[in-house]
Coordinates of C-alpha atoms in Angstrom, one line a residue:
X535 CA 20.7 62.9 81.5
X536 CA 17.0 62.9 80.1
X537 CA 14.3 62.3 82.5
X538 CA 11.9 62.7 80.0
X539 CA 9.6 59.6 79.3
X540 CA 8.7 60.5 76.2
X541 CA 12.2 60.2 75.0
X542 CA 12.9 56.4 73.7
X543 CA 14.5 55.2 77.1
X544 CA 12.2 55.5 79.9
X545 CA 14.1 56.5 83.1
X546 CA 14.1 54.0 85.9
X547 CA 14.2 55.3 89.6
X548 CA 15.3 53.2 92.4
X549 CA 13.8 54.3 95.6
X550 CA 15.0 53.1 98.8
X551 CA 12.7 53.3 102.2
X552 CA 9.7 53.7 99.4
X553 CA 6.6 52.5 101.5
X554 CA 6.2 55.1 103.1
X555 CA 6.9 59.2 103.6
X556 CA 8.8 60.8 101.9
X557 CA 10.2 57.6 99.7
X558 CA 6.6 56.9 99.0
X559 CA 5.9 60.4 98.1
X560 CA 8.7 60.3 95.9
X561 CA 8.0 57.1 94.0
X562 CA 4.2 58.2 93.7
X563 CA 5.7 61.2 91.8
X564 CA 7.7 59.3 89.4
X565 CA 5.0 57.0 88.2
X566 CA 2.7 59.8 87.7
X567 CA 5.8 61.5 85.5
X568 CA 5.7 57.9 83.3
X569 CA 8.8 56.8 85.1
X570 CA 9.9 53.1 85.8
X571 CA 10.0 52.9 89.9
X572 CA 11.9 50.1 91.9
X573 CA 10.3 50.7 95.1
X574 CA 12.6 48.9 97.8
X575 CA 11.4 48.3 101.3
X576 CA 11.8 45.9 103.9
X577 CA 8.6 44.6 103.1
X578 CA 7.5 44.4 99.6
X579 CA 3.7 44.1 100.0
X580 CA 3.6 47.5 102.2
X581 CA 5.1 49.0 99.0
X582 CA 2.0 47.6 97.1
X583 CA -0.4 49.0 100.1
X584 CA 1.2 52.2 99.7
X585 CA 1.3 52.9 95.9
X586 CA -1.3 50.3 94.7
X587 CA -1.3 48.2 91.8
X588 CA 1.6 47.8 89.3
X589 CA 1.1 51.0 87.5
X590 CA 1.0 49.6 83.5
X591 CA 4.0 47.4 84.9
X592 CA 6.2 50.4 85.6
X593 CA 6.1 49.4 89.7
X594 CA 8.5 46.9 90.8
X595 CA 8.4 46.5 94.5
X596 CA 11.6 44.6 95.6
X597 CA 12.5 43.6 99.2
X598 CA 15.1 45.4 100.9
X599 CA 17.0 45.9 104.1
X600 CA 20.3 48.4 103.0
X601 CA 21.9 46.8 106.2
X602 CA 22.2 43.3 104.0
X603 CA 24.6 43.2 101.5
X604 CA 23.2 40.1 99.9
X605 CA 19.8 41.4 99.5
X606 CA 21.1 44.5 98.2
X607 CA 22.9 42.8 95.4
X608 CA 19.5 40.9 94.7
X609 CA 17.9 43.9 94.5
X610 CA 19.7 45.8 92.1
X611 CA 20.0 42.4 90.1
X612 CA 16.2 42.3 90.2
X613 CA 15.9 46.2 89.2
X614 CA 18.4 45.1 86.2
X615 CA 16.5 42.5 85.0
X616 CA 13.0 44.2 84.8
X617 CA 13.9 47.2 83.3
X618 CA 17.7 47.2 82.3
X619 CA 19.0 50.7 83.7
X620 CA 18.5 52.5 86.6
X621 CA 18.9 56.2 85.9
X622 CA 18.2 58.0 89.5
X623 CA 19.2 56.4 93.0
X624 CA 17.1 57.9 96.0
X625 CA 19.0 56.5 99.0
X626 CA 16.0 57.0 101.5
X627 CA 15.7 54.7 103.7
X628 CA 16.9 55.8 107.5
X629 CA 15.3 56.7 110.6
X630 CA 16.5 59.0 113.5
X631 CA 17.9 57.9 116.8
X632 CA 17.4 60.8 119.4
X633 CA 18.2 61.7 122.8
X634 CA 21.3 63.0 124.7
X635 CA 24.6 61.4 124.0
X636 CA 25.0 60.1 127.2
X637 CA 22.0 57.8 127.2
X638 CA 22.5 56.5 124.1
X639 CA 24.1 53.0 123.8
X640 CA 27.1 52.4 121.8
X641 CA 25.1 49.3 119.6
X642 CA 22.4 51.7 119.0
X643 CA 24.8 54.4 117.7
X644 CA 26.5 51.8 115.1
X645 CA 23.3 50.5 114.6
X646 CA 22.0 54.3 113.4
X647 CA 25.0 54.6 111.1
X648 CA 24.5 50.8 109.6
X649 CA 21.3 52.0 108.2
X650 CA 21.8 55.9 107.2
X651 CA 25.3 55.7 106.6
X652 CA 26.8 52.4 105.7
X653 CA 23.4 51.1 104.4
X654 CA 23.4 54.1 101.8
X655 CA 27.2 53.5 100.9
X656 CA 26.1 49.6 100.0
X657 CA 23.1 50.7 98.0
X658 CA 24.9 53.3 96.2
X659 CA 28.4 51.1 95.4
X660 CA 25.7 48.3 94.0
X661 CA 24.7 51.1 91.5
X662 CA 27.7 52.5 90.3
X663 CA 28.6 50.1 88.0
X664 CA 25.6 50.3 86.2
X665 CA 26.0 54.0 86.0
X666 CA 29.6 54.3 84.8
X667 CA 28.5 51.9 82.1
X668 CA 25.7 54.5 81.0
X669 CA 27.9 57.2 81.4
X670 CA 25.0 59.0 83.3
X671 CA 22.8 59.0 86.5
X672 CA 21.8 60.9 89.3
X673 CA 22.0 60.1 93.1
X674 CA 19.8 61.5 95.5
X675 CA 21.1 61.4 99.1
X676 CA 18.4 62.1 101.4
X677 CA 20.2 63.5 104.7
X678 CA 18.4 66.5 106.7
X679 CA 18.9 69.9 107.9
X680 CA 20.4 68.0 110.8
X681 CA 23.2 67.2 108.3
X682 CA 24.0 70.8 108.1
X683 CA 23.4 72.3 111.3
X684 CA 23.4 70.4 114.8
X685 CA 20.5 70.3 117.4
X686 CA 20.4 69.6 121.1
X687 CA 19.4 66.2 121.5
X688 CA 20.1 64.8 118.0
X689 CA 23.6 64.5 118.1
X690 CA 23.9 60.9 117.2
X691 CA 21.3 61.5 114.5
X692 CA 22.8 64.6 113.1
X693 CA 26.3 62.9 113.0
X694 CA 25.0 60.2 110.6
X695 CA 23.3 62.8 108.5
X696 CA 26.5 65.2 108.4
X697 CA 28.1 61.8 107.2
X698 CA 26.0 61.6 104.2
X699 CA 26.8 65.4 103.7
X700 CA 30.5 64.8 103.7
X701 CA 30.1 61.7 101.6
X702 CA 27.6 63.5 98.8
X703 CA 29.9 66.3 98.6
X704 CA 33.2 64.3 97.7
X705 CA 31.2 61.5 95.6
X706 CA 30.3 64.1 93.3
X707 CA 33.3 65.0 91.5
X708 CA 34.7 61.5 91.8
X709 CA 31.1 60.8 89.8
X710 CA 31.2 63.8 87.6
X711 CA 34.1 62.4 84.4
X712 CA 31.1 60.0 84.2
X713 CA 27.8 61.8 84.0
X714 CA 26.9 60.9 87.1
X715 CA 25.6 63.8 89.2
X716 CA 24.7 63.4 93.2
X717 CA 22.8 65.8 95.7
X718 CA 22.8 65.9 99.0
X719 CA 19.1 66.8 99.9
X720 CA 18.4 68.2 103.4
X721 CA 14.8 68.4 104.3
X722 CA 13.6 70.5 107.0
X723 CA 10.5 69.3 108.9
X724 CA 8.1 67.7 106.8
X725 CA 4.5 65.8 107.4
X726 CA 5.3 62.3 107.5
X727 CA 5.8 59.8 110.3
X728 CA 9.0 60.5 110.9
X729 CA 8.6 61.8 114.3
X730 CA 6.6 59.1 115.5
X731 CA 7.5 55.8 117.1
X732 CA 7.8 54.1 113.4
X733 CA 10.7 56.0 112.8
X734 CA 12.2 57.6 115.7
X735 CA 14.3 56.1 119.0
X736 CA 15.0 57.4 122.1
X737 CA 18.1 56.7 124.4
X738 CA 17.4 54.0 126.7
X739 CA 20.4 54.6 129.2
X740 CA 18.6 56.9 131.7
X741 CA 21.2 59.7 133.0
X742 CA 19.5 61.6 136.0
X743 CA 21.1 64.7 135.1
X744 CA 19.1 64.6 131.4
X745 CA 16.0 63.9 132.9
X746 CA 14.6 67.1 132.4
X747 CA 15.9 67.4 128.8
X748 CA 14.8 64.0 127.7
X749 CA 11.0 64.3 129.0
X750 CA 11.1 68.1 126.7
X751 CA 12.5 66.6 123.6
X752 CA 10.1 64.0 123.9
X753 CA 7.3 66.5 124.2
X754 CA 8.4 68.6 121.6
X755 CA 8.4 66.2 119.1
X756 CA 5.3 64.2 119.9
X757 CA 3.8 67.8 119.7
X758 CA 4.9 68.3 116.3
X759 CA 4.7 65.0 115.3
X760 CA 2.1 65.0 111.7
X761 CA 1.9 69.0 112.6
X762 CA 5.0 69.7 110.2
X763 CA 4.8 72.5 107.9
X764 CA 6.4 70.7 104.8
X765 CA 4.2 68.7 102.1
X766 CA 6.1 65.6 100.8
X767 CA 4.5 65.6 97.9
X768 CA 5.9 69.1 97.0
X769 CA 9.0 68.0 98.0
X770 CA 8.9 64.8 95.5
X771 CA 7.9 67.2 92.5
X772 CA 10.6 69.6 93.3
X773 CA 12.9 66.4 93.6
X774 CA 11.8 65.6 90.0
X775 CA 12.4 69.0 88.6
X776 CA 15.9 68.8 90.3
X777 CA 16.8 65.7 88.2
X778 CA 15.4 67.0 84.9
X779 CA 17.4 70.5 85.6
X780 CA 20.9 70.7 83.5
X781 CA 22.6 72.9 86.4
X782 CA 24.0 69.9 88.6
X783 CA 24.3 71.0 92.2
X784 CA 25.7 69.2 95.1
X785 CA 23.4 70.6 97.6
X786 CA 19.6 70.7 97.8
X787 CA 18.3 72.2 101.2
X788 CA 14.5 71.9 101.1
X789 CA 11.8 74.0 102.7
X790 CA 11.3 77.5 104.0
X791 CA 12.6 76.4 107.7
X792 CA 15.5 74.4 106.4
X793 CA 16.9 77.1 104.4
X794 CA 16.6 79.4 107.2
X795 CA 18.4 77.1 109.7
X796 CA 21.0 76.5 107.4
X797 CA 21.7 80.3 106.5
X798 CA 21.7 81.2 110.4
X799 CA 24.3 78.0 110.7
X800 CA 26.5 79.5 107.8
X801 CA 26.3 83.1 109.8
X802 CA 27.5 81.3 112.7
X803 CA 30.5 79.4 111.1
X804 CA 31.6 82.9 109.7
X805 CA 31.4 84.5 112.9
X806 CA 33.7 81.6 114.3
X807 CA 36.2 82.2 111.4
X808 CA 36.3 85.7 112.0
X809 CA 36.9 85.1 115.5
X810 CA 39.9 83.2 115.4
X811 CA 41.2 84.9 111.7
X812 CA 44.6 86.0 113.1
X813 CA 45.1 83.0 115.0
X814 CA 44.4 80.8 112.6
X815 CA 46.2 82.3 109.8
X816 CA 49.4 82.7 111.9
X817 CA 49.8 78.6 112.2
X818 CA 51.9 78.3 109.0
X819 CA 55.8 77.5 109.0
X820 CA 57.8 80.5 108.9

């Protein structure tokens, strides 16, 4: 898939959650590269405020709640009517449900999965017929290092991101025959508003045994908010480089912290395999 705007066909990027954070940074990078950008968010006015202007007609802001099937279809149809194709899909919309598992209500868990998992799948389903017809495309599913390693106080959020990892890893070989690449993007901590109240929700089912842990979790993330080491603009530039690279990879772990955490988790998995290797190997029929 060519992502060079000097080619005859200008690539079109469809980005969800494009009004702030990583989504806005990716949209800005794509626009700087000369690409068409469909910037989707619940409030299109917030996209225009974040990105400014129409960038010589290359920016198309659309209303999109990824959990609304009709709105997903309308947004994709609008993108195709405007630009005629979708070359890159960035499934970025999402938020974090944090807190000890027992303090998070069932409804809150379902809402987390509706956005982070089922909404992502819904947008992907709407875009795939176009990419299959093109016999080309790139899908970036924005996961998290929390989709590769678990963190205390983030069981629900991590479960949703582990689901994104599994979906991406399984979808990649399904779509490869059609020239469509799928990459799960696993950032570490990047300096966005992800850790403030606009993107984080905490469990509200207070359990006394978790009082200290819940308080410490909030203090930890409040203190880290807007102090993260990762630069969203550099992540966005890296994503454009991955899209242009001919080597398809299912995983893109982004940030020195994310790479360190992932390596440590892989070491733990290898150690666990070794611990039970003999017992595990003895489970086949005689």
